PDB file of C-alpha atoms in Angstrom:
ATOM      1  CA  LYS A 139      -9.407 -39.120 -15.202  1.00  0.00           C
ATOM      2  CA  PHE A 140      -8.192 -35.975 -13.522  1.00  0.00           C
ATOM      3  CA  ARG A 141      -4.727 -35.416 -12.086  1.00  0.00           C
ATOM      4  CA  PHE A 142      -4.521 -33.087  -9.081  1.00  0.00           C
ATOM      5  CA  THR A 143      -1.226 -31.375  -8.308  1.00  0.00           C
ATOM      6  CA  ALA A 144       0.003 -28.763  -5.881  1.00  0.00           C
ATOM      7  CA  GLY A 145       3.495 -27.318  -5.517  1.00  0.00           C
ATOM      8  CA  GLY A 146       5.720 -29.599  -3.381  1.00  0.00           C
ATOM      9  CA  LEU A 147       3.051 -32.283  -2.894  1.00  0.00           C
ATOM     10  CA  ILE A 148       2.556 -35.659  -4.521  1.00  0.00           C
ATOM     11  CA  SER A 149       0.036 -35.622  -7.391  1.00  0.00           C
ATOM     12  CA  ILE A 150      -3.045 -37.776  -7.170  1.00  0.00           C
ATOM     13  CA  ASP A 151      -5.302 -39.148  -9.943  1.00  0.00           C
ATOM     14  CA  SER A 152      -9.050 -39.554  -9.856  1.00  0.00           C
ATOM     15  CA  ASN A 153     -10.803 -42.711 -10.920  1.00  0.00           C
ATOM     16  CA  PRO A 154     -11.426 -42.952 -14.672  1.00  0.00           C
ATOM     17  CA  PHE A 155     -14.806 -41.758 -15.892  1.00  0.00           C
ATOM     18  CA  VAL A 156     -16.688 -41.740 -19.194  1.00  0.00           C
ATOM     19  CA  VAL A 157     -17.971 -38.654 -20.972  1.00  0.00           C
ATOM     20  CA  ASP A 158     -20.961 -39.572 -23.098  1.00  0.00           C
ATOM     21  CA  LEU A 159     -22.115 -37.836 -26.229  1.00  0.00           C
ATOM     22  CA  GLY A 160     -24.866 -35.360 -25.469  1.00  0.00           C
ATOM     23  CA  GLU A 161     -28.123 -34.931 -27.311  1.00  0.00           C
ATOM     24  CA  ALA A 162     -28.122 -33.134 -30.639  1.00  0.00           C
ATOM     25  CA  SER A 163     -28.659 -29.458 -29.897  1.00  0.00           C
ATOM     26  CA  ARG A 164     -27.607 -27.270 -32.829  1.00  0.00           C
ATOM     27  CA  LEU A 165     -25.926 -26.832 -36.200  1.00  0.00           C
ATOM     28  CA  LEU A 166     -22.233 -26.030 -36.553  1.00  0.00           C
ATOM     29  CA  ILE A 167     -20.346 -25.026 -39.699  1.00  0.00           C
ATOM     30  CA  LEU A 168     -17.310 -27.305 -39.847  1.00  0.00           C
ATOM     31  CA  VAL A 169     -15.964 -25.965 -43.169  1.00  0.00           C
ATOM     32  CA  GLU A 170     -16.804 -22.504 -44.531  1.00  0.00           C
ATOM     33  CA  SER A 171     -17.103 -21.798 -48.258  1.00  0.00           C
ATOM     34  CA  ALA A 172     -13.917 -20.442 -49.809  1.00  0.00           C
ATOM     35  CA  GLY A 173     -12.553 -19.685 -53.242  1.00  0.00           C
ATOM     36  CA  VAL A 174     -15.822 -18.198 -54.486  1.00  0.00           C
ATOM     37  CA  TYR A 175     -15.673 -16.810 -58.042  1.00  0.00           C
ATOM     38  CA  PRO A 176     -18.635 -15.959 -60.287  1.00  0.00           C
ATOM     39  CA  GLY A 177     -19.980 -18.844 -62.318  1.00  0.00           C
ATOM     40  CA  ARG A 178     -17.657 -21.492 -60.857  1.00  0.00           C
ATOM     41  CA  PRO A 179     -18.279 -24.011 -58.089  1.00  0.00           C
ATOM     42  CA  PHE A 180     -16.774 -22.906 -54.769  1.00  0.00           C
ATOM     43  CA  GLU A 181     -13.200 -24.169 -54.472  1.00  0.00           C
ATOM     44  CA  THR A 182     -14.015 -25.183 -50.890  1.00  0.00           C
ATOM     45  CA  GLN A 183     -17.574 -26.429 -50.437  1.00  0.00           C
ATOM     46  CA  PRO A 184     -19.300 -25.946 -47.057  1.00  0.00           C
ATOM     47  CA  THR A 185     -19.762 -28.727 -44.513  1.00  0.00           C
ATOM     48  CA  VAL A 186     -22.323 -28.450 -41.708  1.00  0.00           C
ATOM     49  CA  ALA A 187     -22.743 -30.790 -38.740  1.00  0.00           C
ATOM     50  CA  ILE A 188     -25.269 -31.521 -36.043  1.00  0.00           C
ATOM     51  CA  VAL A 189     -23.532 -31.266 -32.673  1.00  0.00           C
ATOM     52  CA  ASP A 190     -24.220 -31.546 -28.957  1.00  0.00           C
ATOM     53  CA  ASP A 191     -23.608 -28.788 -26.396  1.00  0.00           C
ATOM     54  CA  GLY A 192     -19.905 -29.721 -26.279  1.00  0.00           C
ATOM     55  CA  ASN A 193     -19.509 -29.321 -30.092  1.00  0.00           C
ATOM     56  CA  ASN A 194     -19.212 -33.091 -30.558  1.00  0.00           C
ATOM     57  CA  VAL A 195     -20.620 -34.314 -33.876  1.00  0.00           C
ATOM     58  CA  VAL A 196     -23.680 -36.486 -33.249  1.00  0.00           C
ATOM     59  CA  GLU A 197     -22.633 -39.359 -35.519  1.00  0.00           C
ATOM     60  CA  THR A 198     -25.879 -41.254 -34.925  1.00  0.00           C
ATOM     61  CA  ASP A 199     -27.779 -38.594 -36.879  1.00  0.00           C
ATOM     62  CA  HIS A 200     -28.730 -39.709 -40.404  1.00  0.00           C
ATOM     63  CA  ASP A 201     -30.997 -38.171 -43.031  1.00  0.00           C
ATOM     64  CA  THR A 202     -31.621 -34.820 -41.355  1.00  0.00           C
ATOM     65  CA  ARG A 203     -32.338 -32.348 -44.151  1.00  0.00           C
ATOM     66  CA  ILE A 204     -30.104 -29.262 -43.934  1.00  0.00           C
ATOM     67  CA  ASN A 205     -31.041 -26.349 -46.186  1.00  0.00           C
ATOM     68  CA  ALA A 206     -28.573 -23.741 -47.443  1.00  0.00           C
ATOM     69  CA  THR A 207     -30.139 -20.480 -48.612  1.00  0.00           C
ATOM     70  CA  LEU A 208     -28.302 -17.600 -50.255  1.00  0.00           C
ATOM     71  CA  TRP A 209     -28.905 -14.158 -48.726  1.00  0.00           C
ATOM     72  CA  THR A 210     -27.547 -10.732 -49.563  1.00  0.00           C
ATOM     73  CA  GLN A 211     -25.535  -8.898 -46.909  1.00  0.00           C
ATOM     74  CA  SER A 212     -28.468  -6.514 -46.601  1.00  0.00           C
ATOM     75  CA  GLY A 213     -30.504  -9.449 -45.310  1.00  0.00           C
ATOM     76  CA  LYS A 214     -32.670 -10.143 -48.367  1.00  0.00           C
ATOM     77  CA  ASP A 215     -33.389 -13.685 -49.446  1.00  0.00           C
ATOM     78  CA  TYR A 216     -32.180 -13.925 -53.028  1.00  0.00           C
ATOM     79  CA  GLN A 217     -35.199 -15.922 -54.214  1.00  0.00           C
ATOM     80  CA  GLY A 218     -36.712 -14.519 -57.380  1.00  0.00           C
ATOM     81  CA  LEU A 219     -33.984 -12.011 -58.220  1.00  0.00           C
ATOM     82  CA  VAL A 220     -33.121 -12.157 -61.899  1.00  0.00           C
ATOM     83  CA  SER A 221     -29.741 -13.523 -63.046  1.00  0.00           C
ATOM     84  CA  THR A 222     -28.609 -14.687 -59.637  1.00  0.00           C
ATOM     85  CA  HIS A 223     -27.887 -18.360 -59.309  1.00  0.00           C
ATOM     86  CA  PHE A 224     -27.045 -20.391 -56.254  1.00  0.00           C
ATOM     87  CA  ILE A 225     -26.909 -23.825 -57.725  1.00  0.00           C
ATOM     88  CA  ALA A 226     -26.515 -27.301 -56.314  1.00  0.00           C
ATOM     89  CA  PRO A 227     -26.234 -30.550 -58.256  1.00  0.00           C
ATOM     90  CA  ARG A 228     -29.572 -32.070 -59.283  1.00  0.00           C
ATOM     91  CA  HIS A 229     -31.163 -28.600 -59.348  1.00  0.00           C
ATOM     92  CA  SER A 230     -31.787 -26.531 -62.431  1.00  0.00           C
ATOM     93  CA  PRO A 231     -30.353 -22.986 -62.714  1.00  0.00           C
ATOM     94  CA  GLY A 232     -32.199 -20.331 -60.783  1.00  0.00           C
ATOM     95  CA  TYR A 233     -32.606 -22.150 -57.495  1.00  0.00           C
ATOM     96  CA  HIS A 234     -31.590 -20.017 -54.546  1.00  0.00           C
ATOM     97  CA  ASN A 235     -31.238 -22.858 -52.082  1.00  0.00           C
ATOM     98  CA  ALA A 236     -29.718 -26.300 -51.795  1.00  0.00           C
ATOM     99  CA  THR A 237     -30.534 -29.226 -49.527  1.00  0.00           C
ATOM    100  CA  GLN A 238     -28.239 -31.937 -48.253  1.00  0.00           C
ATOM    101  CA  LEU A 239     -28.972 -34.895 -45.967  1.00  0.00           C
ATOM    102  CA  THR A 240     -26.720 -35.720 -43.031  1.00  0.00           C
ATOM    103  CA  ARG A 241     -24.660 -38.881 -42.907  1.00  0.00           C
ATOM    104  CA  PHE A 242     -23.136 -39.641 -39.509  1.00  0.00           C
ATOM    105  CA  GLY A 243     -24.170 -36.148 -38.377  1.00  0.00           C
ATOM    106  CA  VAL A 244     -22.472 -34.297 -41.251  1.00  0.00           C
ATOM    107  CA  ALA A 245     -23.887 -32.680 -44.413  1.00  0.00           C
ATOM    108  CA  MET A 246     -21.285 -32.073 -47.125  1.00  0.00           C
ATOM    109  CA  PHE A 247     -22.508 -29.713 -49.832  1.00  0.00           C
ATOM    110  CA  GLU A 248     -21.156 -30.062 -53.373  1.00  0.00           C
ATOM    111  CA  GLY A 249     -21.204 -28.034 -56.551  1.00  0.00           C
ATOM    112  CA  LEU A 250     -22.510 -24.811 -54.989  1.00  0.00           C
ATOM    113  CA  ARG A 251     -21.766 -21.651 -56.941  1.00  0.00           C
ATOM    114  CA  ILE A 252     -22.851 -18.014 -57.134  1.00  0.00           C
ATOM    115  CA  ASP A 253     -23.008 -16.477 -60.598  1.00  0.00           C
ATOM    116  CA  ASN A 254     -23.270 -12.775 -59.764  1.00  0.00           C
ATOM    117  CA  VAL A 255     -20.832 -10.450 -58.022  1.00  0.00           C
ATOM    118  CA  GLY A 256     -21.933  -9.064 -54.678  1.00  0.00           C
ATOM    119  CA  ALA A 257     -21.843  -9.524 -50.919  1.00  0.00           C
ATOM    120  CA  TYR A 258     -23.650 -12.592 -49.583  1.00  0.00           C
ATOM    121  CA  PHE A 259     -23.939 -15.095 -46.770  1.00  0.00           C
ATOM    122  CA  ILE A 260     -25.435 -18.559 -46.582  1.00  0.00           C
ATOM    123  CA  ARG A 261     -28.095 -19.384 -43.999  1.00  0.00           C
ATOM    124  CA  TYR A 262     -28.270 -23.031 -42.920  1.00  0.00           C
ATOM    125  CA  ASP A 263     -31.415 -24.358 -41.287  1.00  0.00           C
ATOM    126  CA  THR A 264     -33.350 -27.492 -40.401  1.00  0.00           C
ATOM    127  CA  GLU A 265     -36.745 -28.125 -38.898  1.00  0.00           C
ATOM    128  CA  ARG A 266     -35.106 -29.263 -35.647  1.00  0.00           C
ATOM    129  CA  PHE A 267     -32.575 -26.552 -34.777  1.00  0.00           C
ATOM    130  CA  PRO A 268     -32.161 -22.765 -35.019  1.00  0.00           C
ATOM    131  CA  SER A 269     -30.594 -21.467 -38.232  1.00  0.00           C
ATOM    132  CA  ILE A 270     -26.961 -20.347 -38.436  1.00  0.00           C
ATOM    133  CA  ASP A 271     -25.223 -18.013 -40.883  1.00  0.00           C
ATOM    134  CA  SER A 272     -21.927 -18.397 -42.699  1.00  0.00           C
ATOM    135  CA  ARG A 273     -19.203 -15.795 -42.659  1.00  0.00           C
ATOM    136  CA  PRO A 274     -19.649 -13.067 -45.287  1.00  0.00           C
ATOM    137  CA  ILE A 275     -18.927 -14.138 -48.860  1.00  0.00           C
ATOM    138  CA  GLN A 276     -17.660 -11.469 -51.261  1.00  0.00           C
ATOM    139  CA  VAL A 277     -17.958 -12.463 -54.913  1.00  0.00           C
ATOM    140  CA  SER A 278     -15.794 -10.203 -57.084  1.00  0.00           C
ATOM    141  CA  ILE A 279     -15.304  -9.997 -60.810  1.00  0.00           C
ATOM    142  CA  GLY A 280     -13.028 -12.820 -61.864  1.00  0.00           C
ATOM    143  CA  ILE A 281     -10.636 -13.137 -64.750  1.00  0.00           C
ATOM    144  CA  GLY A 282     -12.134 -13.450 -68.221  1.00  0.00           C
ATOM    145  CA  VAL A 283     -12.686 -17.059 -69.258  1.00  0.00           C
ATOM    146  CA  LYS A 284     -14.684 -16.769 -72.475  1.00  0.00           C
ATOM    147  CA  LEU A 285     -15.725 -14.283 -75.148  1.00  0.00           C
ATOM    148  CA  LYS A 286     -19.429 -13.699 -75.552  1.00  0.00           C
ATOM    149  CA  ILE A 287     -20.937 -11.949 -78.580  1.00  0.00           C
ATOM    150  CA  ALA A 288     -23.540  -9.521 -77.339  1.00  0.00           C
ATOM    151  CA  VAL A 289     -24.931  -8.494 -80.769  1.00  0.00           C
ATOM    152  CA  ARG A 290     -25.169 -10.923 -83.664  1.00  0.00           C
ATOM    153  CA  PRO A 291     -25.126  -9.714 -87.268  1.00  0.00           C
ATOM    154  CA  THR A 292     -28.335  -9.926 -89.269  1.00  0.00           C
ATOM    155  CA  GLY A 293     -28.983  -9.771 -92.989  1.00  0.00           C
ATOM    156  CA  CYS A 294     -25.612 -11.202 -94.003  1.00  0.00           C
ATOM    157  CA  CYS A 295     -25.215 -13.645 -96.837  1.00  0.00           C
ATOM    158  CA  ALA A 296     -22.556 -16.270 -97.362  1.00  0.00           C
ATOM    159  CA  ARG A 297     -19.315 -14.835 -98.782  1.00  0.00           C
ATOM    160  CA  ALA A 298     -20.556 -11.253 -98.264  1.00  0.00           C
ATOM    161  CA  SER A 299     -19.092  -8.808 -95.806  1.00  0.00           C
ATOM    162  CA  CYS A 300     -21.264  -7.798 -92.869  1.00  0.00           C
ATOM    163  CA  ASP A 301     -21.165  -4.380 -91.268  1.00  0.00           C
ATOM    164  CA  PHE A 302     -22.150  -4.429 -87.623  1.00  0.00           C
ATOM    165  CA  MET A 303     -20.886  -3.188 -84.307  1.00  0.00           C
ATOM    166  CA  ALA A 304     -20.307  -5.675 -81.491  1.00  0.00           C
ATOM    167  CA  THR A 305     -20.705  -4.455 -77.950  1.00  0.00           C
TER     168      THR A 305
END
């Protein structure tokens, strides 16, 4: 209900009324990705919802497929670029997109990660609604977490010294 007031006058209330949920009209990012470091799952995974014109989550929506696709800041789809991984559970390395189904109007992504440094954004889309883009994601070089041998010695025998240069 509404309450009407005016200086020096008695306030008056309207009759109660109901505001119904509108029809599903678009996608909305409820939680943006955060804590993005190369080779590790995002510390905060994205959550996308289907909402009405008033930004109310349409909780009756189930099983709508929401796609998340990794793009560079220059607007190039990252599909097919070597050594760049945008990985979701149940997908093998190299996939550049992930799909999640809605439950009660919400799609909660899990296990997403970006392996290479760079400037990116995620584009979310469905067959039913226009696509939307995440905020920019800057992936910077993280702290070292493992040692990797780039050149392995060859021609060495057991108990013999090997001369090689590791890079």
